Short mmCIF file of C-alpha atoms in Angstrom, two decimals:
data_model
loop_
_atom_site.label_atom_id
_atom_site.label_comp_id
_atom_site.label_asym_id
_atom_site.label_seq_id
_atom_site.Cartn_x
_atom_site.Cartn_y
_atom_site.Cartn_z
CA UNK P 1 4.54 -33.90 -15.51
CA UNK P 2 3.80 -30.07 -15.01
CA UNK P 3 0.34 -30.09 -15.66
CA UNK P 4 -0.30 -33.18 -13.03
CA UNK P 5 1.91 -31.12 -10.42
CA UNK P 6 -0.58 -27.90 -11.04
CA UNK P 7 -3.15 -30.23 -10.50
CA UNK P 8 -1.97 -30.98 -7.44
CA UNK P 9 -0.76 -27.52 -6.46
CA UNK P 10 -4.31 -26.61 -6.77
CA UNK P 11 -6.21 -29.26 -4.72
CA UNK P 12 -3.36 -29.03 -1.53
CA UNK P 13 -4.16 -25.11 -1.92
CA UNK P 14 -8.11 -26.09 -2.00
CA UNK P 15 -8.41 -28.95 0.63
CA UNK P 16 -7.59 -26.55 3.73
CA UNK P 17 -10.44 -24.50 3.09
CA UNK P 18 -12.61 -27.26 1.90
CA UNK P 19 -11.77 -28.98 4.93
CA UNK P 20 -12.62 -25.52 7.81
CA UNK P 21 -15.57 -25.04 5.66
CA UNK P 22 -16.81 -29.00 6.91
CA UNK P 23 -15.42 -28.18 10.31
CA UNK P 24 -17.75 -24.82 10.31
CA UNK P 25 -20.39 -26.48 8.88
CA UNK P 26 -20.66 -24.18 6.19
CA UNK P 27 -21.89 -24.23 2.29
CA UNK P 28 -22.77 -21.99 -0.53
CA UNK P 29 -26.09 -22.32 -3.00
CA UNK P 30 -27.75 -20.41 -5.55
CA UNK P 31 -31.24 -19.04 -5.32
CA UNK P 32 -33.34 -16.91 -6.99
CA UNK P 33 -37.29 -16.13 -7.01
CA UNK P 34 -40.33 -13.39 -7.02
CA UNK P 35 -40.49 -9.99 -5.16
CA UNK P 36 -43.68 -8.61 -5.19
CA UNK P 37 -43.03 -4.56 -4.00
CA UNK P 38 -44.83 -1.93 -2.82
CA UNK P 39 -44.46 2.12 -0.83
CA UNK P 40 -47.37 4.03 0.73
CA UNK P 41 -49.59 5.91 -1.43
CA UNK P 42 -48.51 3.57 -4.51
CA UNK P 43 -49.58 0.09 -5.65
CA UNK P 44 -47.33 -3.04 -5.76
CA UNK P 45 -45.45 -4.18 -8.93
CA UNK P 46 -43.85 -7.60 -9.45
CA UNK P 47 -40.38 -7.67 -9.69
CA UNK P 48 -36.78 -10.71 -8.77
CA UNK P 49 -34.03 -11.58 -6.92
CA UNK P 50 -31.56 -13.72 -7.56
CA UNK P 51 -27.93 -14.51 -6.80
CA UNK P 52 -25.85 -16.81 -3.92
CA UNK P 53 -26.75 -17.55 -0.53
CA UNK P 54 -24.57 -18.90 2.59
CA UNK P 55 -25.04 -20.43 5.92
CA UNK P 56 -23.12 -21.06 8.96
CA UNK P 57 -24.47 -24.18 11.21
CA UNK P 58 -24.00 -23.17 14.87
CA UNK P 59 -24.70 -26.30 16.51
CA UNK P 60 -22.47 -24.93 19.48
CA UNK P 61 -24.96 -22.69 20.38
CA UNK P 62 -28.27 -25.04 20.02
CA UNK P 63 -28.92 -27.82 17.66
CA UNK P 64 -30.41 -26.78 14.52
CA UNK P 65 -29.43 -22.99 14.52
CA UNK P 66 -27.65 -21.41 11.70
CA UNK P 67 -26.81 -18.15 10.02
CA UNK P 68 -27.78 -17.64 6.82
CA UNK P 69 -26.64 -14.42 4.51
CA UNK P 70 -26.80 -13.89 0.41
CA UNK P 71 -25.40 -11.88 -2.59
CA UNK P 72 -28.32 -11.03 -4.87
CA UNK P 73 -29.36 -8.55 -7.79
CA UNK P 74 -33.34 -7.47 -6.46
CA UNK P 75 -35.75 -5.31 -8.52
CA UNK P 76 -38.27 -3.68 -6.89
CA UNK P 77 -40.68 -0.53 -7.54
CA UNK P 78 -44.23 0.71 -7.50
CA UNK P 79 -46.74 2.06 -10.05
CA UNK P 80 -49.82 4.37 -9.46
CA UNK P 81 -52.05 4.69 -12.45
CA UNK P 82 -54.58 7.68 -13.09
CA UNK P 83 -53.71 9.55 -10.25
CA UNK P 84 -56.02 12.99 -10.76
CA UNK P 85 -54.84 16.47 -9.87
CA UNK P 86 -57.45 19.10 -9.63
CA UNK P 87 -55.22 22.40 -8.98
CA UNK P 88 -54.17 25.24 -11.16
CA UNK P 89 -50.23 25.86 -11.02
CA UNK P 90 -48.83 29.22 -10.61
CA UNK P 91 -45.20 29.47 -11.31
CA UNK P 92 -44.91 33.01 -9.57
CA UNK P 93 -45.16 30.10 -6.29
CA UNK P 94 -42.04 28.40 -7.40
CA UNK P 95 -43.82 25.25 -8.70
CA UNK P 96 -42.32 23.06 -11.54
CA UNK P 97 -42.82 24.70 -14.85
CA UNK P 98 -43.22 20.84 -16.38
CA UNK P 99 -46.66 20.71 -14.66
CA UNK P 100 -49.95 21.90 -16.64
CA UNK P 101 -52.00 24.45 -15.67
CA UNK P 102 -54.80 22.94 -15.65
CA UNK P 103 -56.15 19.64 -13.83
CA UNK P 104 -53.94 16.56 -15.22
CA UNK P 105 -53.78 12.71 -14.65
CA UNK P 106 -50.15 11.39 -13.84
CA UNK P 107 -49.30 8.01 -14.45
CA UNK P 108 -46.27 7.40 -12.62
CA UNK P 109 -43.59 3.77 -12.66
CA UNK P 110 -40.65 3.22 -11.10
CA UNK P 111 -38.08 0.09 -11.07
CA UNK P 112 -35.09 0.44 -9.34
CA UNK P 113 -32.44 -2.32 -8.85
CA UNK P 114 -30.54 -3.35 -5.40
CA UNK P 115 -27.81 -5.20 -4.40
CA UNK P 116 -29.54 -6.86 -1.62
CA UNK P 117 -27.48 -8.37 1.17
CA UNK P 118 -29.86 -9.99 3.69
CA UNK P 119 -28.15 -11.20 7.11
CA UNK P 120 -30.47 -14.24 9.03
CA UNK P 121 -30.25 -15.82 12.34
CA UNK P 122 -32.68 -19.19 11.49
CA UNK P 123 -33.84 -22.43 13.20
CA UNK P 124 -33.87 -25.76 11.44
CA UNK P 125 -35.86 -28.82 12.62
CA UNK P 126 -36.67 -31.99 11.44
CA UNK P 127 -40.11 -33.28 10.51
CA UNK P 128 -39.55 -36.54 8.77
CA UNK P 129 -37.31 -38.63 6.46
CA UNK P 130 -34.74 -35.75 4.48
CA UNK P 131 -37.57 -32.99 4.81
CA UNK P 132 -37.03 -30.21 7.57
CA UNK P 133 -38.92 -26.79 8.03
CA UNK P 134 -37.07 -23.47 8.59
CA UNK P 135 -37.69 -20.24 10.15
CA UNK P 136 -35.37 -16.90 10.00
CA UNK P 137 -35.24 -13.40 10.58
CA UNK P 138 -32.68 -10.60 10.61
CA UNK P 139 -31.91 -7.32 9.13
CA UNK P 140 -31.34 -6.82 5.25
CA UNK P 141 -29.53 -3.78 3.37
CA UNK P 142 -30.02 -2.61 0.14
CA UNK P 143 -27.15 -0.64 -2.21
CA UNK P 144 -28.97 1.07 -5.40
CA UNK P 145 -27.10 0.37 -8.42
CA UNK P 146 -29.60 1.37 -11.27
CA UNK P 147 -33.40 1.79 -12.36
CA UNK P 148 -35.81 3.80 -14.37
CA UNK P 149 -38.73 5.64 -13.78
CA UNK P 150 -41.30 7.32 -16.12
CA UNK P 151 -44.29 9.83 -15.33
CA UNK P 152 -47.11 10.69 -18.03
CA UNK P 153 -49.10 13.69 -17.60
CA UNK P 154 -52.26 14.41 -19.67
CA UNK P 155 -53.83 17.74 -19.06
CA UNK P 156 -57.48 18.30 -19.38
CA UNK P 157 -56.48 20.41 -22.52
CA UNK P 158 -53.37 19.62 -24.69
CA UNK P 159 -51.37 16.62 -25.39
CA UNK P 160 -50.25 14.31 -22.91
CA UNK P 161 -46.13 14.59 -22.36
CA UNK P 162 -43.59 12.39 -20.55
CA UNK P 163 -41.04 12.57 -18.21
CA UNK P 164 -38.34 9.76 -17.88
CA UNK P 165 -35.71 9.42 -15.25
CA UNK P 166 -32.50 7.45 -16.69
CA UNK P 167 -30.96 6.70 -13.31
CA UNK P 168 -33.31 6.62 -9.85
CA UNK P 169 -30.38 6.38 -7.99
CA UNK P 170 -27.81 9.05 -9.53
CA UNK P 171 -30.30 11.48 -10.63
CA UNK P 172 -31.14 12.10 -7.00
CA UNK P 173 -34.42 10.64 -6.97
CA UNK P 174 -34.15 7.14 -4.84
CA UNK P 175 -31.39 7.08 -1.73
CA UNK P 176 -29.19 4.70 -2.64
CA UNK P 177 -28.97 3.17 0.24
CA UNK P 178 -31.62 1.18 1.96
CA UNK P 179 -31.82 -1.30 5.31
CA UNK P 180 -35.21 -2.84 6.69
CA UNK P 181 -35.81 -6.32 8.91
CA UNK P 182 -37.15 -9.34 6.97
CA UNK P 183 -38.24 -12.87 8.17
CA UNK P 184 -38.68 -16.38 6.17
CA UNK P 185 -40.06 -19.23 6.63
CA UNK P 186 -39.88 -22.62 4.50
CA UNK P 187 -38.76 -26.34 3.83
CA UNK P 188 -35.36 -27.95 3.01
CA UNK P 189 -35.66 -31.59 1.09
CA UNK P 190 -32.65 -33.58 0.73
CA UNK P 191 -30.60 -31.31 2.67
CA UNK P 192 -30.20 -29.78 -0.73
CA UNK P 193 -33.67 -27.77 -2.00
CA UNK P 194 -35.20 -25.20 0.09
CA UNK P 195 -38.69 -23.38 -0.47
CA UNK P 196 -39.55 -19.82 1.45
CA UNK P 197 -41.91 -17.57 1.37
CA UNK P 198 -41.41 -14.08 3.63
CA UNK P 199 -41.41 -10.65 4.04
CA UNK P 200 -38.84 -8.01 3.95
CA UNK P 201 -39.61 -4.48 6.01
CA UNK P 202 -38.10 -1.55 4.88
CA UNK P 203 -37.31 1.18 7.16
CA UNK P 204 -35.56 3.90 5.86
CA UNK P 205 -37.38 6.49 3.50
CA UNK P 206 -35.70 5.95 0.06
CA UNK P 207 -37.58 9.14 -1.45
CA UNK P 208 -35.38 12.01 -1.75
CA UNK P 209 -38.39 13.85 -2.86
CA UNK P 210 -41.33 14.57 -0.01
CA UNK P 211 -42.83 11.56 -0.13
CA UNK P 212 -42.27 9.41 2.27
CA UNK P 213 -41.40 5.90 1.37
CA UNK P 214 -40.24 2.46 2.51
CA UNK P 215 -39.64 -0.42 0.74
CA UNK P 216 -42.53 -3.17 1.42
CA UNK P 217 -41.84 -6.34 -0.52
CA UNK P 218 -43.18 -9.92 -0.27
CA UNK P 219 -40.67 -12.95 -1.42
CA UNK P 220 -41.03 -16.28 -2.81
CA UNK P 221 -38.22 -18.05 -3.05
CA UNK P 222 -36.23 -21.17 -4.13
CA UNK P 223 -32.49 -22.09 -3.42
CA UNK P 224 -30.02 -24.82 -3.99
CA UNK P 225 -27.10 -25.68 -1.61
CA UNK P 226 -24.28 -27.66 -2.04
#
């Protein structure tokens, strides 16, 4: 009947790629885990990542070596608490009329959200019965696609006030875009469950302000292949 010849259709459209995938040695997986993010001058705030991950065996090369890349929604972002200014503002100078004249404390948070596409060249070796260890490294890039951030000022005198950014990204705050170098290491069981743990090293200055800062973020991760 029709619906057994769709059927059919669909897996003699499906078993080509199925079968260059095997021939590639190549499979997909899901994986998710914990980012834990920091810049100069701020402190670190946790934050996720999850998404789909790939990798390409290239036993042609050496036995054991593979590339692996991935697809993931990251959060990262920094806080700094009770940060004390001891100045008097002018605005004859210029300086931002939303600032107090007198000394103030800022609290200041920001979380913005990537699409993170990391790119790995890693080495895969056996160390007993369906349990192998891992290492990788490679460059990663970062596209911003949204985030907040919010700054509280309390003056010496008068009431404390806050300033909230709706979009890091498209109210010219963060650069959008963002690229460092990053390294894992970990386990695969069963050929199926992999651990990692790693650190990503950002190197472009994401501030559009005068600050200068890089993304600095330690990973935990966990993953699935098929």
């Amino acid at each position: 009947n029709s619906i057994m010849k769709k059927i059919l259709l669909t897996l003699l459209f499906i078993l080509p790629f199925y079968m260059a995938a095997k021939a590639l040695d190549f499979r997909v997986g899901v994986t998710g885990g914990y980012n834990l993010s920091t810049q100069s001058a701020y402190q670190s705030q946790s934050g996720f990542h999850a998404g789909v991950k790939g990798e390409f065996g290239l036993p042609q090369v050496a036995k054991g070596l593979y590339m692996d890349f991935g697809l993931m929604l990251s959060s990262h972002g920094w806080k700094r608490p009770g940060y004390y200014y001891n100045s008097n503002y002018n605005p004859a100078t210029g300086e931002k009329p939303d600032k107090p004249s007198l000394g103030y404390t800022s609290d200041n948070k920001c979380t913005p959200y990537y699409l993170n596409i990391p790119v790995h060249i890693g080495y895969k070796f056996s160390v007993g019965q369906n349990v192998s260890l891992f290492i990788k490294a490679g460059p990663y890039f970062n596209i911003g696609l949204f985030g907040k951030a919010t700054e509280t000022i309390a003056p010496d005198k008068g009431a404390a006030m806050t300033k909230k950014t709706a979009n890091v990204f498209s109210d010219k705050m963060l650069n959008r875009f963002d690229w460092g170098l990053g390294f894992r290491v970990g386990m695969e069981i069963a050929h199926h469950v992999q651990f990692s743990i790693g650190y990503d090293w950002g190197m472009k200055n994401i501030n559009r302000n005068d600050v200068n800062s890089k993304n600095r973020t330690f990973v935990v991760s966990c993953a699935y292949m098929f």
